[in-house]
PDB file of C-alpha atoms in Angstrom:
ATOM      1  CA  MET A1230     100.903 101.218 116.983  1.00 64.00           C
ATOM      2  CA  SER A1231     103.484 104.435 118.554  1.00 79.00           C
ATOM      3  CA  ILE A1232     106.718 103.304 120.254  1.00 82.00           C
ATOM      4  CA  GLU A1233     105.124 104.310 123.823  1.00 78.00           C
ATOM      5  CA  ASN A1234     102.731 101.901 123.433  1.00 82.00           C
ATOM      6  CA  GLN A1235     104.311  98.615 122.048  1.00 90.00           C
ATOM      7  CA  PRO A1236     105.003  95.527 123.865  1.00 95.00           C
ATOM      8  CA  ARG A1237     108.731  95.433 124.757  1.00 97.00           C
ATOM      9  CA  SER A1238     111.337  92.875 124.064  1.00 97.00           C
ATOM     10  CA  VAL A1239     114.379  91.917 125.391  1.00 98.00           C
ATOM     11  CA  SER A1240     116.272  93.497 121.798  1.00 96.00           C
ATOM     12  CA  GLN A1241     114.564  97.130 122.742  1.00 96.00           C
ATOM     13  CA  THR A1242     115.679  97.147 126.248  1.00 97.00           C
ATOM     14  CA  GLU A1243     118.804  96.159 126.013  1.00 97.00           C
ATOM     15  CA  GLN A1244     119.410  98.484 122.961  1.00 97.00           C
ATOM     16  CA  TRP A1245     117.597 101.372 124.741  1.00 97.00           C
ATOM     17  CA  GLU A1246     120.172 100.589 127.817  1.00 97.00           C
ATOM     18  CA  LYS A1247     123.161 100.723 125.733  1.00 96.00           C
ATOM     19  CA  CYS A1248     122.517 103.709 123.340  1.00 97.00           C
ATOM     20  CA  GLY A1249     119.294 105.340 123.877  1.00 97.00           C
ATOM     21  CA  TRP A1250     120.055 107.240 120.816  1.00 97.00           C
ATOM     22  CA  ARG A1251     120.277 104.609 118.603  1.00 97.00           C
ATOM     23  CA  PHE A1252     116.986 103.227 120.130  1.00 96.00           C
ATOM     24  CA  TYR A1253     115.445 106.700 118.923  1.00 96.00           C
ATOM     25  CA  LEU A1254     116.848 106.793 115.423  1.00 96.00           C
ATOM     26  CA  GLN A1255     115.887 103.221 114.893  1.00 95.00           C
ATOM     27  CA  ARG A1256     112.609 102.783 116.272  1.00 95.00           C
ATOM     28  CA  VAL A1257     111.279 106.456 116.390  1.00 94.00           C
ATOM     29  CA  GLU A1258     112.682 108.206 113.452  1.00 95.00           C
ATOM     30  CA  ARG A1259     112.536 104.862 111.810  1.00 95.00           C
ATOM     31  CA  VAL A1260     116.046 106.142 109.846  1.00 96.00           C
ATOM     32  CA  PRO A1261     116.634 103.912 106.803  1.00 95.00           C
ATOM     33  CA  GLU A1262     119.194 101.390 108.275  1.00 95.00           C
ATOM     34  CA  ARG A1263     122.207  99.817 106.439  1.00 96.00           C
ATOM     35  CA  PRO A1264     121.874  96.182 105.990  1.00 97.00           C
ATOM     36  CA  ALA A1265     124.383  93.550 107.233  1.00 97.00           C
ATOM     37  CA  ALA A1266     125.201  89.980 106.204  1.00 97.00           C
ATOM     38  CA  TRP A1267     125.252  89.006 109.404  1.00 96.00           C
ATOM     39  CA  SER A1268     121.951  89.321 110.453  1.00 96.00           C
ATOM     40  CA  PHE A1269     120.544  87.094 107.454  1.00 98.00           C
ATOM     41  CA  HIS A1270     123.332  84.550 108.225  1.00 98.00           C
ATOM     42  CA  GLY A1271     121.650  84.462 111.696  1.00 97.00           C
ATOM     43  CA  THR A1272     118.203  84.162 110.669  1.00 98.00           C
ATOM     44  CA  ALA A1273     119.126  81.477 107.853  1.00 98.00           C
ATOM     45  CA  PHE A1274     120.655  79.133 110.632  1.00 98.00           C
ATOM     46  CA  HIS A1275     117.743  79.381 112.708  1.00 98.00           C
ATOM     47  CA  SER A1276     115.749  78.442 110.740  1.00 98.00           C
ATOM     48  CA  ALA A1277     117.504  75.143 109.467  1.00 98.00           C
ATOM     49  CA  ALA A1278     118.222  74.524 112.894  1.00 98.00           C
ATOM     50  CA  GLU A1279     114.448  74.489 113.681  1.00 98.00           C
ATOM     51  CA  GLU A1280     113.673  72.503 110.630  1.00 98.00           C
ATOM     52  CA  ARG A1281     116.113  69.868 112.089  1.00 98.00           C
ATOM     53  CA  GLU A1282     114.082  69.355 115.364  1.00 97.00           C
ATOM     54  CA  ARG A1283     110.585  70.363 114.056  1.00 96.00           C
ATOM     55  CA  SER A1284     111.348  67.220 111.965  1.00 97.00           C
ATOM     56  CA  GLY A1285     111.690  64.814 114.768  1.00 95.00           C
ATOM     57  CA  ARG A1286     115.862  65.021 113.291  1.00 96.00           C
ATOM     58  CA  ALA A1287     114.485  63.021 110.440  1.00 97.00           C
ATOM     59  CA  LYS A1288     115.992  66.059 107.783  1.00 97.00           C
ATOM     60  CA  GLY A1289     119.396  65.445 107.503  1.00 95.00           C
ATOM     61  CA  GLU A1290     122.515  67.301 106.720  1.00 97.00           C
ATOM     62  CA  GLU A1291     122.147  68.223 102.794  1.00 97.00           C
ATOM     63  CA  GLU A1292     118.315  69.478 103.215  1.00 98.00           C
ATOM     64  CA  LEU A1293     119.265  71.283 105.797  1.00 98.00           C
ATOM     65  CA  VAL A1294     122.280  73.110 104.231  1.00 98.00           C
ATOM     66  CA  GLN A1295     120.115  73.371 100.965  1.00 98.00           C
ATOM     67  CA  LEU A1296     117.172  75.239 103.140  1.00 98.00           C
ATOM     68  CA  PHE A1297     119.837  77.476 104.763  1.00 98.00           C
ATOM     69  CA  SER A1298     121.662  78.607 101.247  1.00 98.00           C
ATOM     70  CA  ASP A1299     118.159  79.128  99.739  1.00 98.00           C
ATOM     71  CA  GLN A1300     116.981  81.634 102.534  1.00 98.00           C
ATOM     72  CA  TYR A1301     120.508  83.234 102.843  1.00 98.00           C
ATOM     73  CA  SER A1302     120.350  83.736  99.647  1.00 98.00           C
ATOM     74  CA  ALA A1303     116.916  85.226  99.284  1.00 98.00           C
ATOM     75  CA  LEU A1304     117.393  87.386 101.912  1.00 98.00           C
ATOM     76  CA  VAL A1305     120.650  88.802 100.701  1.00 98.00           C
ATOM     77  CA  ASN A1306     119.009  89.308  97.364  1.00 98.00           C
ATOM     78  CA  LYS A1307     116.295  91.001  98.768  1.00 98.00           C
ATOM     79  CA  ALA A1308     118.453  93.743 100.588  1.00 98.00           C
ATOM     80  CA  LEU A1309     120.814  94.320  97.389  1.00 98.00           C
ATOM     81  CA  ALA A1310     117.883  95.294  95.210  1.00 98.00           C
ATOM     82  CA  LYS A1311     116.929  97.590  97.856  1.00 96.00           C
ATOM     83  CA  GLU A1312     120.422  98.758  98.650  1.00 97.00           C
ATOM     84  CA  PRO A1313     123.241  97.653  95.749  1.00 97.00           C
ATOM     85  CA  ASN A1314     125.749  99.767  96.901  1.00 97.00           C
ATOM     86  CA  LEU A1315     127.944  97.211  98.692  1.00 97.00           C
ATOM     87  CA  ASP A1316     130.071 100.235 100.149  1.00 95.00           C
ATOM     88  CA  TRP A1317     127.135 100.751 101.994  1.00 95.00           C
ATOM     89  CA  TRP A1318     126.592  97.446 103.704  1.00 97.00           C
ATOM     90  CA  MET A1319     127.965  96.737 107.427  1.00 95.00           C
ATOM     91  CA  THR A1320     130.753  94.268 107.614  1.00 94.00           C
ATOM     92  CA  ALA A1321     133.152  92.798 110.656  1.00 84.00           C
ATOM     93  CA  MET A1322     136.887  93.292 110.248  1.00 81.00           C
ATOM     94  CA  LYS A1323     136.558  96.152 107.887  1.00 83.00           C
ATOM     95  CA  LYS A1324     135.923  93.439 105.561  1.00 91.00           C
ATOM     96  CA  PRO A1325     134.404  93.989 101.636  1.00 96.00           C
ATOM     97  CA  ALA A1326     130.940  93.494 101.822  1.00 97.00           C
ATOM     98  CA  GLY A1327     130.877  91.181  98.968  1.00 97.00           C
ATOM     99  CA  GLU A1328     133.601  88.731 100.374  1.00 97.00           C
ATOM    100  CA  ASP A1329     131.781  88.786 103.808  1.00 97.00           C
ATOM    101  CA  ILE A1330     128.325  87.888 101.895  1.00 98.00           C
ATOM    102  CA  ALA A1331     130.146  84.433 100.448  1.00 98.00           C
ATOM    103  CA  ASP A1332     131.863  83.809 103.582  1.00 97.00           C
ATOM    104  CA  ARG A1333     129.000  83.765 105.721  1.00 97.00           C
ATOM    105  CA  TYR A1334     127.246  81.643 103.308  1.00 98.00           C
ATOM    106  CA  ARG A1335     129.779  78.883 103.762  1.00 98.00           C
ATOM    107  CA  LEU A1336     130.184  79.697 107.276  1.00 98.00           C
ATOM    108  CA  GLY A1337     126.366  79.046 107.480  1.00 98.00           C
ATOM    109  CA  GLN A1338     126.413  75.968 105.375  1.00 98.00           C
ATOM    110  CA  GLN A1339     129.232  74.727 108.213  1.00 98.00           C
ATOM    111  CA  GLN A1340     127.290  75.572 110.951  1.00 98.00           C
ATOM    112  CA  VAL A1341     124.258  73.857 109.784  1.00 98.00           C
ATOM    113  CA  ARG A1342     126.377  70.606 109.156  1.00 98.00           C
ATOM    114  CA  ASP A1343     127.789  71.036 112.883  1.00 98.00           C
ATOM    115  CA  TYR A1344     124.344  71.476 114.398  1.00 98.00           C
ATOM    116  CA  VAL A1345     122.754  68.465 112.418  1.00 98.00           C
ATOM    117  CA  LYS A1346     126.310  66.256 113.903  1.00 98.00           C
ATOM    118  CA  TRP A1347     125.939  67.713 117.564  1.00 98.00           C
ATOM    119  CA  SER A1348     122.219  67.070 117.465  1.00 97.00           C
ATOM    120  CA  GLU A1349     122.531  63.517 116.371  1.00 97.00           C
ATOM    121  CA  GLU A1350     125.256  62.734 119.200  1.00 97.00           C
ATOM    122  CA  ASN A1351     123.376  64.642 121.845  1.00 95.00           C
ATOM    123  CA  LYS A1352     119.513  64.170 120.983  1.00 94.00           C
ATOM    124  CA  PRO A1353     117.878  67.062 122.944  1.00 93.00           C
ATOM    125  CA  ILE A1354     114.674  66.758 124.297  1.00 93.00           C
ATOM    126  CA  ILE A1355     112.400  69.298 122.939  1.00 95.00           C
ATOM    127  CA  SER A1356     110.100  70.165 125.371  1.00 93.00           C
ATOM    128  CA  TYR A1357     105.859  70.817 125.051  1.00 92.00           C
ATOM    129  CA  VAL A1358     104.478  73.589 126.061  1.00 91.00           C
ATOM    130  CA  SER A1359     100.402  74.253 126.430  1.00 86.00           C
ATOM    131  CA  ASP A1360      98.154  77.286 126.985  1.00 74.00           C
ATOM    132  CA  ASN A1361      94.426  78.151 126.449  1.00 70.00           C
ATOM    133  CA  LYS A1362      95.083  80.097 123.421  1.00 71.00           C
ATOM    134  CA  ASP A1363      97.227  77.838 121.677  1.00 70.00           C
ATOM    135  CA  GLY A1364      97.098  74.324 122.872  1.00 78.00           C
ATOM    136  CA  ARG A1365      99.856  71.994 123.067  1.00 87.00           C
ATOM    137  CA  LYS A1366     102.859  72.675 120.716  1.00 91.00           C
ATOM    138  CA  LEU A1367     106.641  71.830 120.609  1.00 94.00           C
ATOM    139  CA  GLY A1368     109.156  74.760 122.289  1.00 95.00           C
ATOM    140  CA  LEU A1369     110.562  75.667 118.947  1.00 96.00           C
ATOM    141  CA  GLU A1370     110.589  79.579 118.540  1.00 96.00           C
ATOM    142  CA  VAL A1371     107.691  79.668 120.754  1.00 95.00           C
ATOM    143  CA  GLY A1372     106.178  82.866 121.486  1.00 95.00           C
ATOM    144  CA  PHE A1373     105.280  84.493 124.487  1.00 95.00           C
ATOM    145  CA  ASN A1374     103.362  87.167 125.551  1.00 96.00           C
ATOM    146  CA  VAL A1375     103.426  88.534 129.481  1.00 97.00           C
ATOM    147  CA  GLU A1376     102.997  91.021 131.624  1.00 97.00           C
ATOM    148  CA  LEU A1377     106.094  92.161 134.070  1.00 98.00           C
ATOM    149  CA  GLY A1378     105.905  95.232 136.099  1.00 97.00           C
ATOM    150  CA  GLY A1379     102.922  96.045 134.454  1.00 97.00           C
ATOM    151  CA  VAL A1380     105.042  96.602 131.498  1.00 97.00           C
ATOM    152  CA  LYS A1381     103.791  94.065 127.977  1.00 97.00           C
ATOM    153  CA  VAL A1382     106.699  91.748 127.142  1.00 98.00           C
ATOM    154  CA  ARG A1383     106.956  89.481 124.493  1.00 97.00           C
ATOM    155  CA  GLY A1384     109.601  87.338 122.279  1.00 97.00           C
ATOM    156  CA  TYR A1385     110.434  84.154 120.994  1.00 97.00           C
ATOM    157  CA  ILE A1386     112.131  81.322 122.731  1.00 97.00           C
ATOM    158  CA  ASP A1387     114.725  78.883 120.319  1.00 97.00           C
ATOM    159  CA  GLN A1388     114.471  75.944 122.241  1.00 97.00           C
ATOM    160  CA  LEU A1389     112.928  74.472 125.438  1.00 97.00           C
ATOM    161  CA  VAL A1390     114.713  71.515 126.264  1.00 96.00           C
ATOM    162  CA  HIS A1391     113.154  68.838 129.128  1.00 92.00           C
ATOM    163  CA  GLU A1392     116.192  68.337 131.618  1.00 82.00           C
ATOM    164  CA  GLU A1393     117.941  64.904 131.234  1.00 68.00           C
ATOM    165  CA  ASP A1394     117.468  64.199 135.034  1.00 64.00           C
ATOM    166  CA  PRO A1395     114.371  62.022 135.102  1.00 60.00           C
ATOM    167  CA  GLU A1396     113.669  62.894 138.784  1.00 61.00           C
ATOM    168  CA  THR A1397     112.869  66.633 137.626  1.00 64.00           C
ATOM    169  CA  GLN A1398     110.170  67.991 135.633  1.00 69.00           C
ATOM    170  CA  ASP A1399     112.861  71.259 135.075  1.00 88.00           C
ATOM    171  CA  GLU A1400     113.142  72.802 131.486  1.00 92.00           C
ATOM    172  CA  ARG A1401     115.944  74.348 130.561  1.00 95.00           C
ATOM    173  CA  VAL A1402     115.773  77.195 128.074  1.00 97.00           C
ATOM    174  CA  ARG A1403     118.457  77.492 125.210  1.00 97.00           C
ATOM    175  CA  ASP A1404     119.569  80.094 122.599  1.00 97.00           C
ATOM    176  CA  LEU A1405     121.298  79.673 119.512  1.00 98.00           C
ATOM    177  CA  LYS A1406     124.149  81.682 118.472  1.00 97.00           C
ATOM    178  CA  THR A1407     125.892  81.979 114.957  1.00 96.00           C
ATOM    179  CA  GLY A1408     128.324  84.909 116.372  1.00 92.00           C
ATOM    180  CA  SER A1409     129.970  84.802 120.126  1.00 89.00           C
ATOM    181  CA  THR A1410     127.776  87.967 121.822  1.00 88.00           C
ATOM    182  CA  LYS A1411     125.161  85.988 124.439  1.00 92.00           C
ATOM    183  CA  SER A1412     123.018  87.634 126.739  1.00 95.00           C
ATOM    184  CA  LEU A1413     121.968  86.931 130.066  1.00 97.00           C
ATOM    185  CA  PHE A1414     119.094  88.917 130.444  1.00 98.00           C
ATOM    186  CA  GLN A1415     117.394  87.173 127.532  1.00 98.00           C
ATOM    187  CA  LEU A1416     117.819  83.964 129.022  1.00 98.00           C
ATOM    188  CA  GLN A1417     116.289  85.724 132.811  1.00 98.00           C
ATOM    189  CA  THR A1418     113.350  86.844 130.298  1.00 98.00           C
ATOM    190  CA  TYR A1419     112.677  83.449 128.782  1.00 98.00           C
ATOM    191  CA  LYS A1420     113.155  81.787 132.316  1.00 98.00           C
ATOM    192  CA  ILE A1421     110.407  84.266 133.662  1.00 98.00           C
ATOM    193  CA  ALA A1422     108.055  84.252 130.517  1.00 97.00           C
ATOM    194  CA  SER A1423     107.899  80.374 130.346  1.00 96.00           C
ATOM    195  CA  GLU A1424     106.956  80.146 134.500  1.00 95.00           C
ATOM    196  CA  LYS A1425     104.341  83.021 134.079  1.00 95.00           C
ATOM    197  CA  GLN A1426     102.629  81.897 130.172  1.00 94.00           C
ATOM    198  CA  TRP A1427     103.175  77.701 130.672  1.00 93.00           C
ATOM    199  CA  GLY A1428     103.332  77.483 134.123  1.00 91.00           C
ATOM    200  CA  ILE A1429     106.882  75.385 133.954  1.00 91.00           C
ATOM    201  CA  ARG A1430     109.648  75.572 135.967  1.00 92.00           C
ATOM    202  CA  VAL A1431     113.144  76.511 134.638  1.00 95.00           C
ATOM    203  CA  ASN A1432     116.136  76.831 136.369  1.00 94.00           C
ATOM    204  CA  LYS A1433     119.137  76.629 133.871  1.00 95.00           C
ATOM    205  CA  GLY A1434     119.581  77.901 130.344  1.00 96.00           C
ATOM    206  CA  ASP A1435     122.484  77.732 127.970  1.00 97.00           C
ATOM    207  CA  TRP A1436     123.662  78.824 124.468  1.00 97.00           C
ATOM    208  CA  TYR A1437     123.964  76.638 121.224  1.00 98.00           C
ATOM    209  CA  MET A1438     127.185  78.339 119.581  1.00 97.00           C
ATOM    210  CA  GLY A1439     127.464  78.180 116.103  1.00 97.00           C
ATOM    211  CA  LYS A1440     131.369  78.714 116.305  1.00 96.00           C
ATOM    212  CA  THR A1441     132.511  75.984 118.204  1.00 97.00           C
ATOM    213  CA  GLY A1442     129.298  73.445 117.322  1.00 97.00           C
ATOM    214  CA  LYS A1443     128.745  72.725 121.600  1.00 97.00           C
ATOM    215  CA  LEU A1444     126.730  74.416 123.672  1.00 96.00           C
ATOM    216  CA  SER A1445     128.081  77.394 126.086  1.00 96.00           C
ATOM    217  CA  ARG A1446     128.866  76.658 130.203  1.00 94.00           C
ATOM    218  CA  VAL A1447     125.126  76.160 131.745  1.00 94.00           C
ATOM    219  CA  VAL A1448     123.778  79.113 133.876  1.00 96.00           C
ATOM    220  CA  ASN A1449     121.955  78.838 136.829  1.00 96.00           C
ATOM    221  CA  LEU A1450     118.665  80.953 136.909  1.00 96.00           C
ATOM    222  CA  SER A1451     117.241  79.404 140.156  1.00 94.00           C
ATOM    223  CA  GLN A1452     117.673  82.516 142.148  1.00 96.00           C
ATOM    224  CA  VAL A1453     116.175  84.856 139.080  1.00 97.00           C
ATOM    225  CA  THR A1454     112.948  86.642 140.530  1.00 97.00           C
ATOM    226  CA  GLU A1455     110.435  87.840 138.390  1.00 98.00           C
ATOM    227  CA  ALA A1456     110.744  91.482 140.265  1.00 98.00           C
ATOM    228  CA  GLN A1457     114.098  91.407 139.156  1.00 98.00           C
ATOM    229  CA  VAL A1458     113.431  91.114 135.538  1.00 98.00           C
ATOM    230  CA  ALA A1459     110.481  93.165 135.373  1.00 98.00           C
ATOM    231  CA  ALA A1460     112.728  96.170 136.759  1.00 98.00           C
ATOM    232  CA  ARG A1461     114.612  96.686 133.604  1.00 98.00           C
ATOM    233  CA  TYR A1462     111.618  96.195 131.169  1.00 98.00           C
ATOM    234  CA  VAL A1463     109.674  99.397 134.123  1.00 98.00           C
ATOM    235  CA  ALA A1464     112.583 101.115 133.591  1.00 98.00           C
ATOM    236  CA  MET A1465     112.976 101.110 129.444  1.00 97.00           C
ATOM    237  CA  ASP A1466     109.497 101.322 129.300  1.00 97.00           C
ATOM    238  CA  GLN A1467     109.291 104.758 131.684  1.00 97.00           C
ATOM    239  CA  GLY A1468     112.592 106.221 130.224  1.00 97.00           C
ATOM    240  CA  VAL A1469     110.482 105.710 126.048  1.00 96.00           C
ATOM    241  CA  LYS A1470     107.374 107.358 127.278  1.00 95.00           C
ATOM    242  CA  ALA A1471     109.683 110.126 129.034  1.00 96.00           C
ATOM    243  CA  GLY A1472     111.562 110.578 126.020  1.00 95.00           C
ATOM    244  CA  ARG A1473     114.909 109.903 127.498  1.00 97.00           C
ATOM    245  CA  PHE A1474     117.293 108.469 124.979  1.00 97.00           C
ATOM    246  CA  GLU A1475     121.153 108.885 125.979  1.00 96.00           C
ATOM    247  CA  PRO A1476     123.601 108.759 123.356  1.00 96.00           C
ATOM    248  CA  ASN A1477     126.650 106.366 124.368  1.00 95.00           C
ATOM    249  CA  PRO A1478     129.202 106.760 121.796  1.00 94.00           C
ATOM    250  CA  GLY A1479     131.948 104.197 121.824  1.00 92.00           C
ATOM    251  CA  PHE A1480     133.062 100.697 120.197  1.00 90.00           C
ATOM    252  CA  ASP A1481     129.688  99.805 119.257  1.00 90.00           C
ATOM    253  CA  CYS A1482     129.110 102.230 117.253  1.00 92.00           C
ATOM    254  CA  GLY A1483     131.287 100.458 114.535  1.00 89.00           C
ATOM    255  CA  PHE A1484     127.888  97.962 114.797  1.00 90.00           C
ATOM    256  CA  CYS A1485     125.178 100.492 114.461  1.00 94.00           C
ATOM    257  CA  SER A1486     123.026 100.113 111.145  1.00 95.00           C
ATOM    258  CA  VAL A1487     122.021 103.935 111.839  1.00 96.00           C
ATOM    259  CA  SER A1488     125.385 105.654 112.998  1.00 94.00           C
ATOM    260  CA  HIS A1489     125.184 107.527 109.452  1.00 93.00           C
ATOM    261  CA  ALA A1490     122.362 109.553 110.750  1.00 95.00           C
ATOM    262  CA  CYS A1491     124.011 109.918 114.443  1.00 94.00           C
ATOM    263  CA  GLN A1492     125.352 113.253 115.194  1.00 94.00           C
ATOM    264  CA  PHE A1493     127.456 111.368 118.066  1.00 92.00           C
ATOM    265  CA  SER A1494     128.565 108.400 116.391  1.00 86.00           C
ATOM    266  CA  ARG A1495     132.419 107.871 116.407  1.00 78.00           C
ATOM    267  CA  ALA A1496     131.919 105.357 113.394  1.00 68.00           C
ATOM    268  CA  ARG A1497     131.214 108.549 110.701  1.00 57.00           C
TER     269      ARG A1497
END
């Protein structure tokens, strides 16, 4: 399916908004991307946290640390087989890639231990969602596919959590982060998608921060409207279809996986 006709997502939209040329190189030209251990770190941590909740917290620290370790190692080794030149890998803080890979292995293990401890102390109530297509399922890495402003939008919500107030029927959307970057637009999209696809009420959102082992501040989503969220998807969708891919060179070039192929990049 061509990029013009693909469903949209939070990551697509925010990427196009931040730097249209990166979007073009990565998603239209499909330039080979430089690998980065931070992406494997995040993927493996999410798997461990999901398995913790999906097991009803029956799976403990050591089993989940091993799950993280195995998945992280497998992802890194696969990437190394494809790109063995570590000088080509992306890292933060100009750290050598080999050191970064090893550090994230240890950091991810500790973040899994911290999550197990946090979940045991706080016992989040994971919600169930129901629809005609998939029936009833836990709100863990739960997929949605909705239409906003005439644009098809899809994605996955890390966690849907039932609010602690027994008098409400509200749910809270939660995103899990191993780094420090947070997206308000992501939570806003999750709210609208949850209400449209499953008919549940969402007025709050937050992030679980792996760096601190705690939740972020609570975000009030009660005033977010479908029209407000849809407007950004419509603008992005129309821009892509019109071939508008504006470059925006700057600080983010240092974290761009296709900067090596970009004539505008400040990271070259």
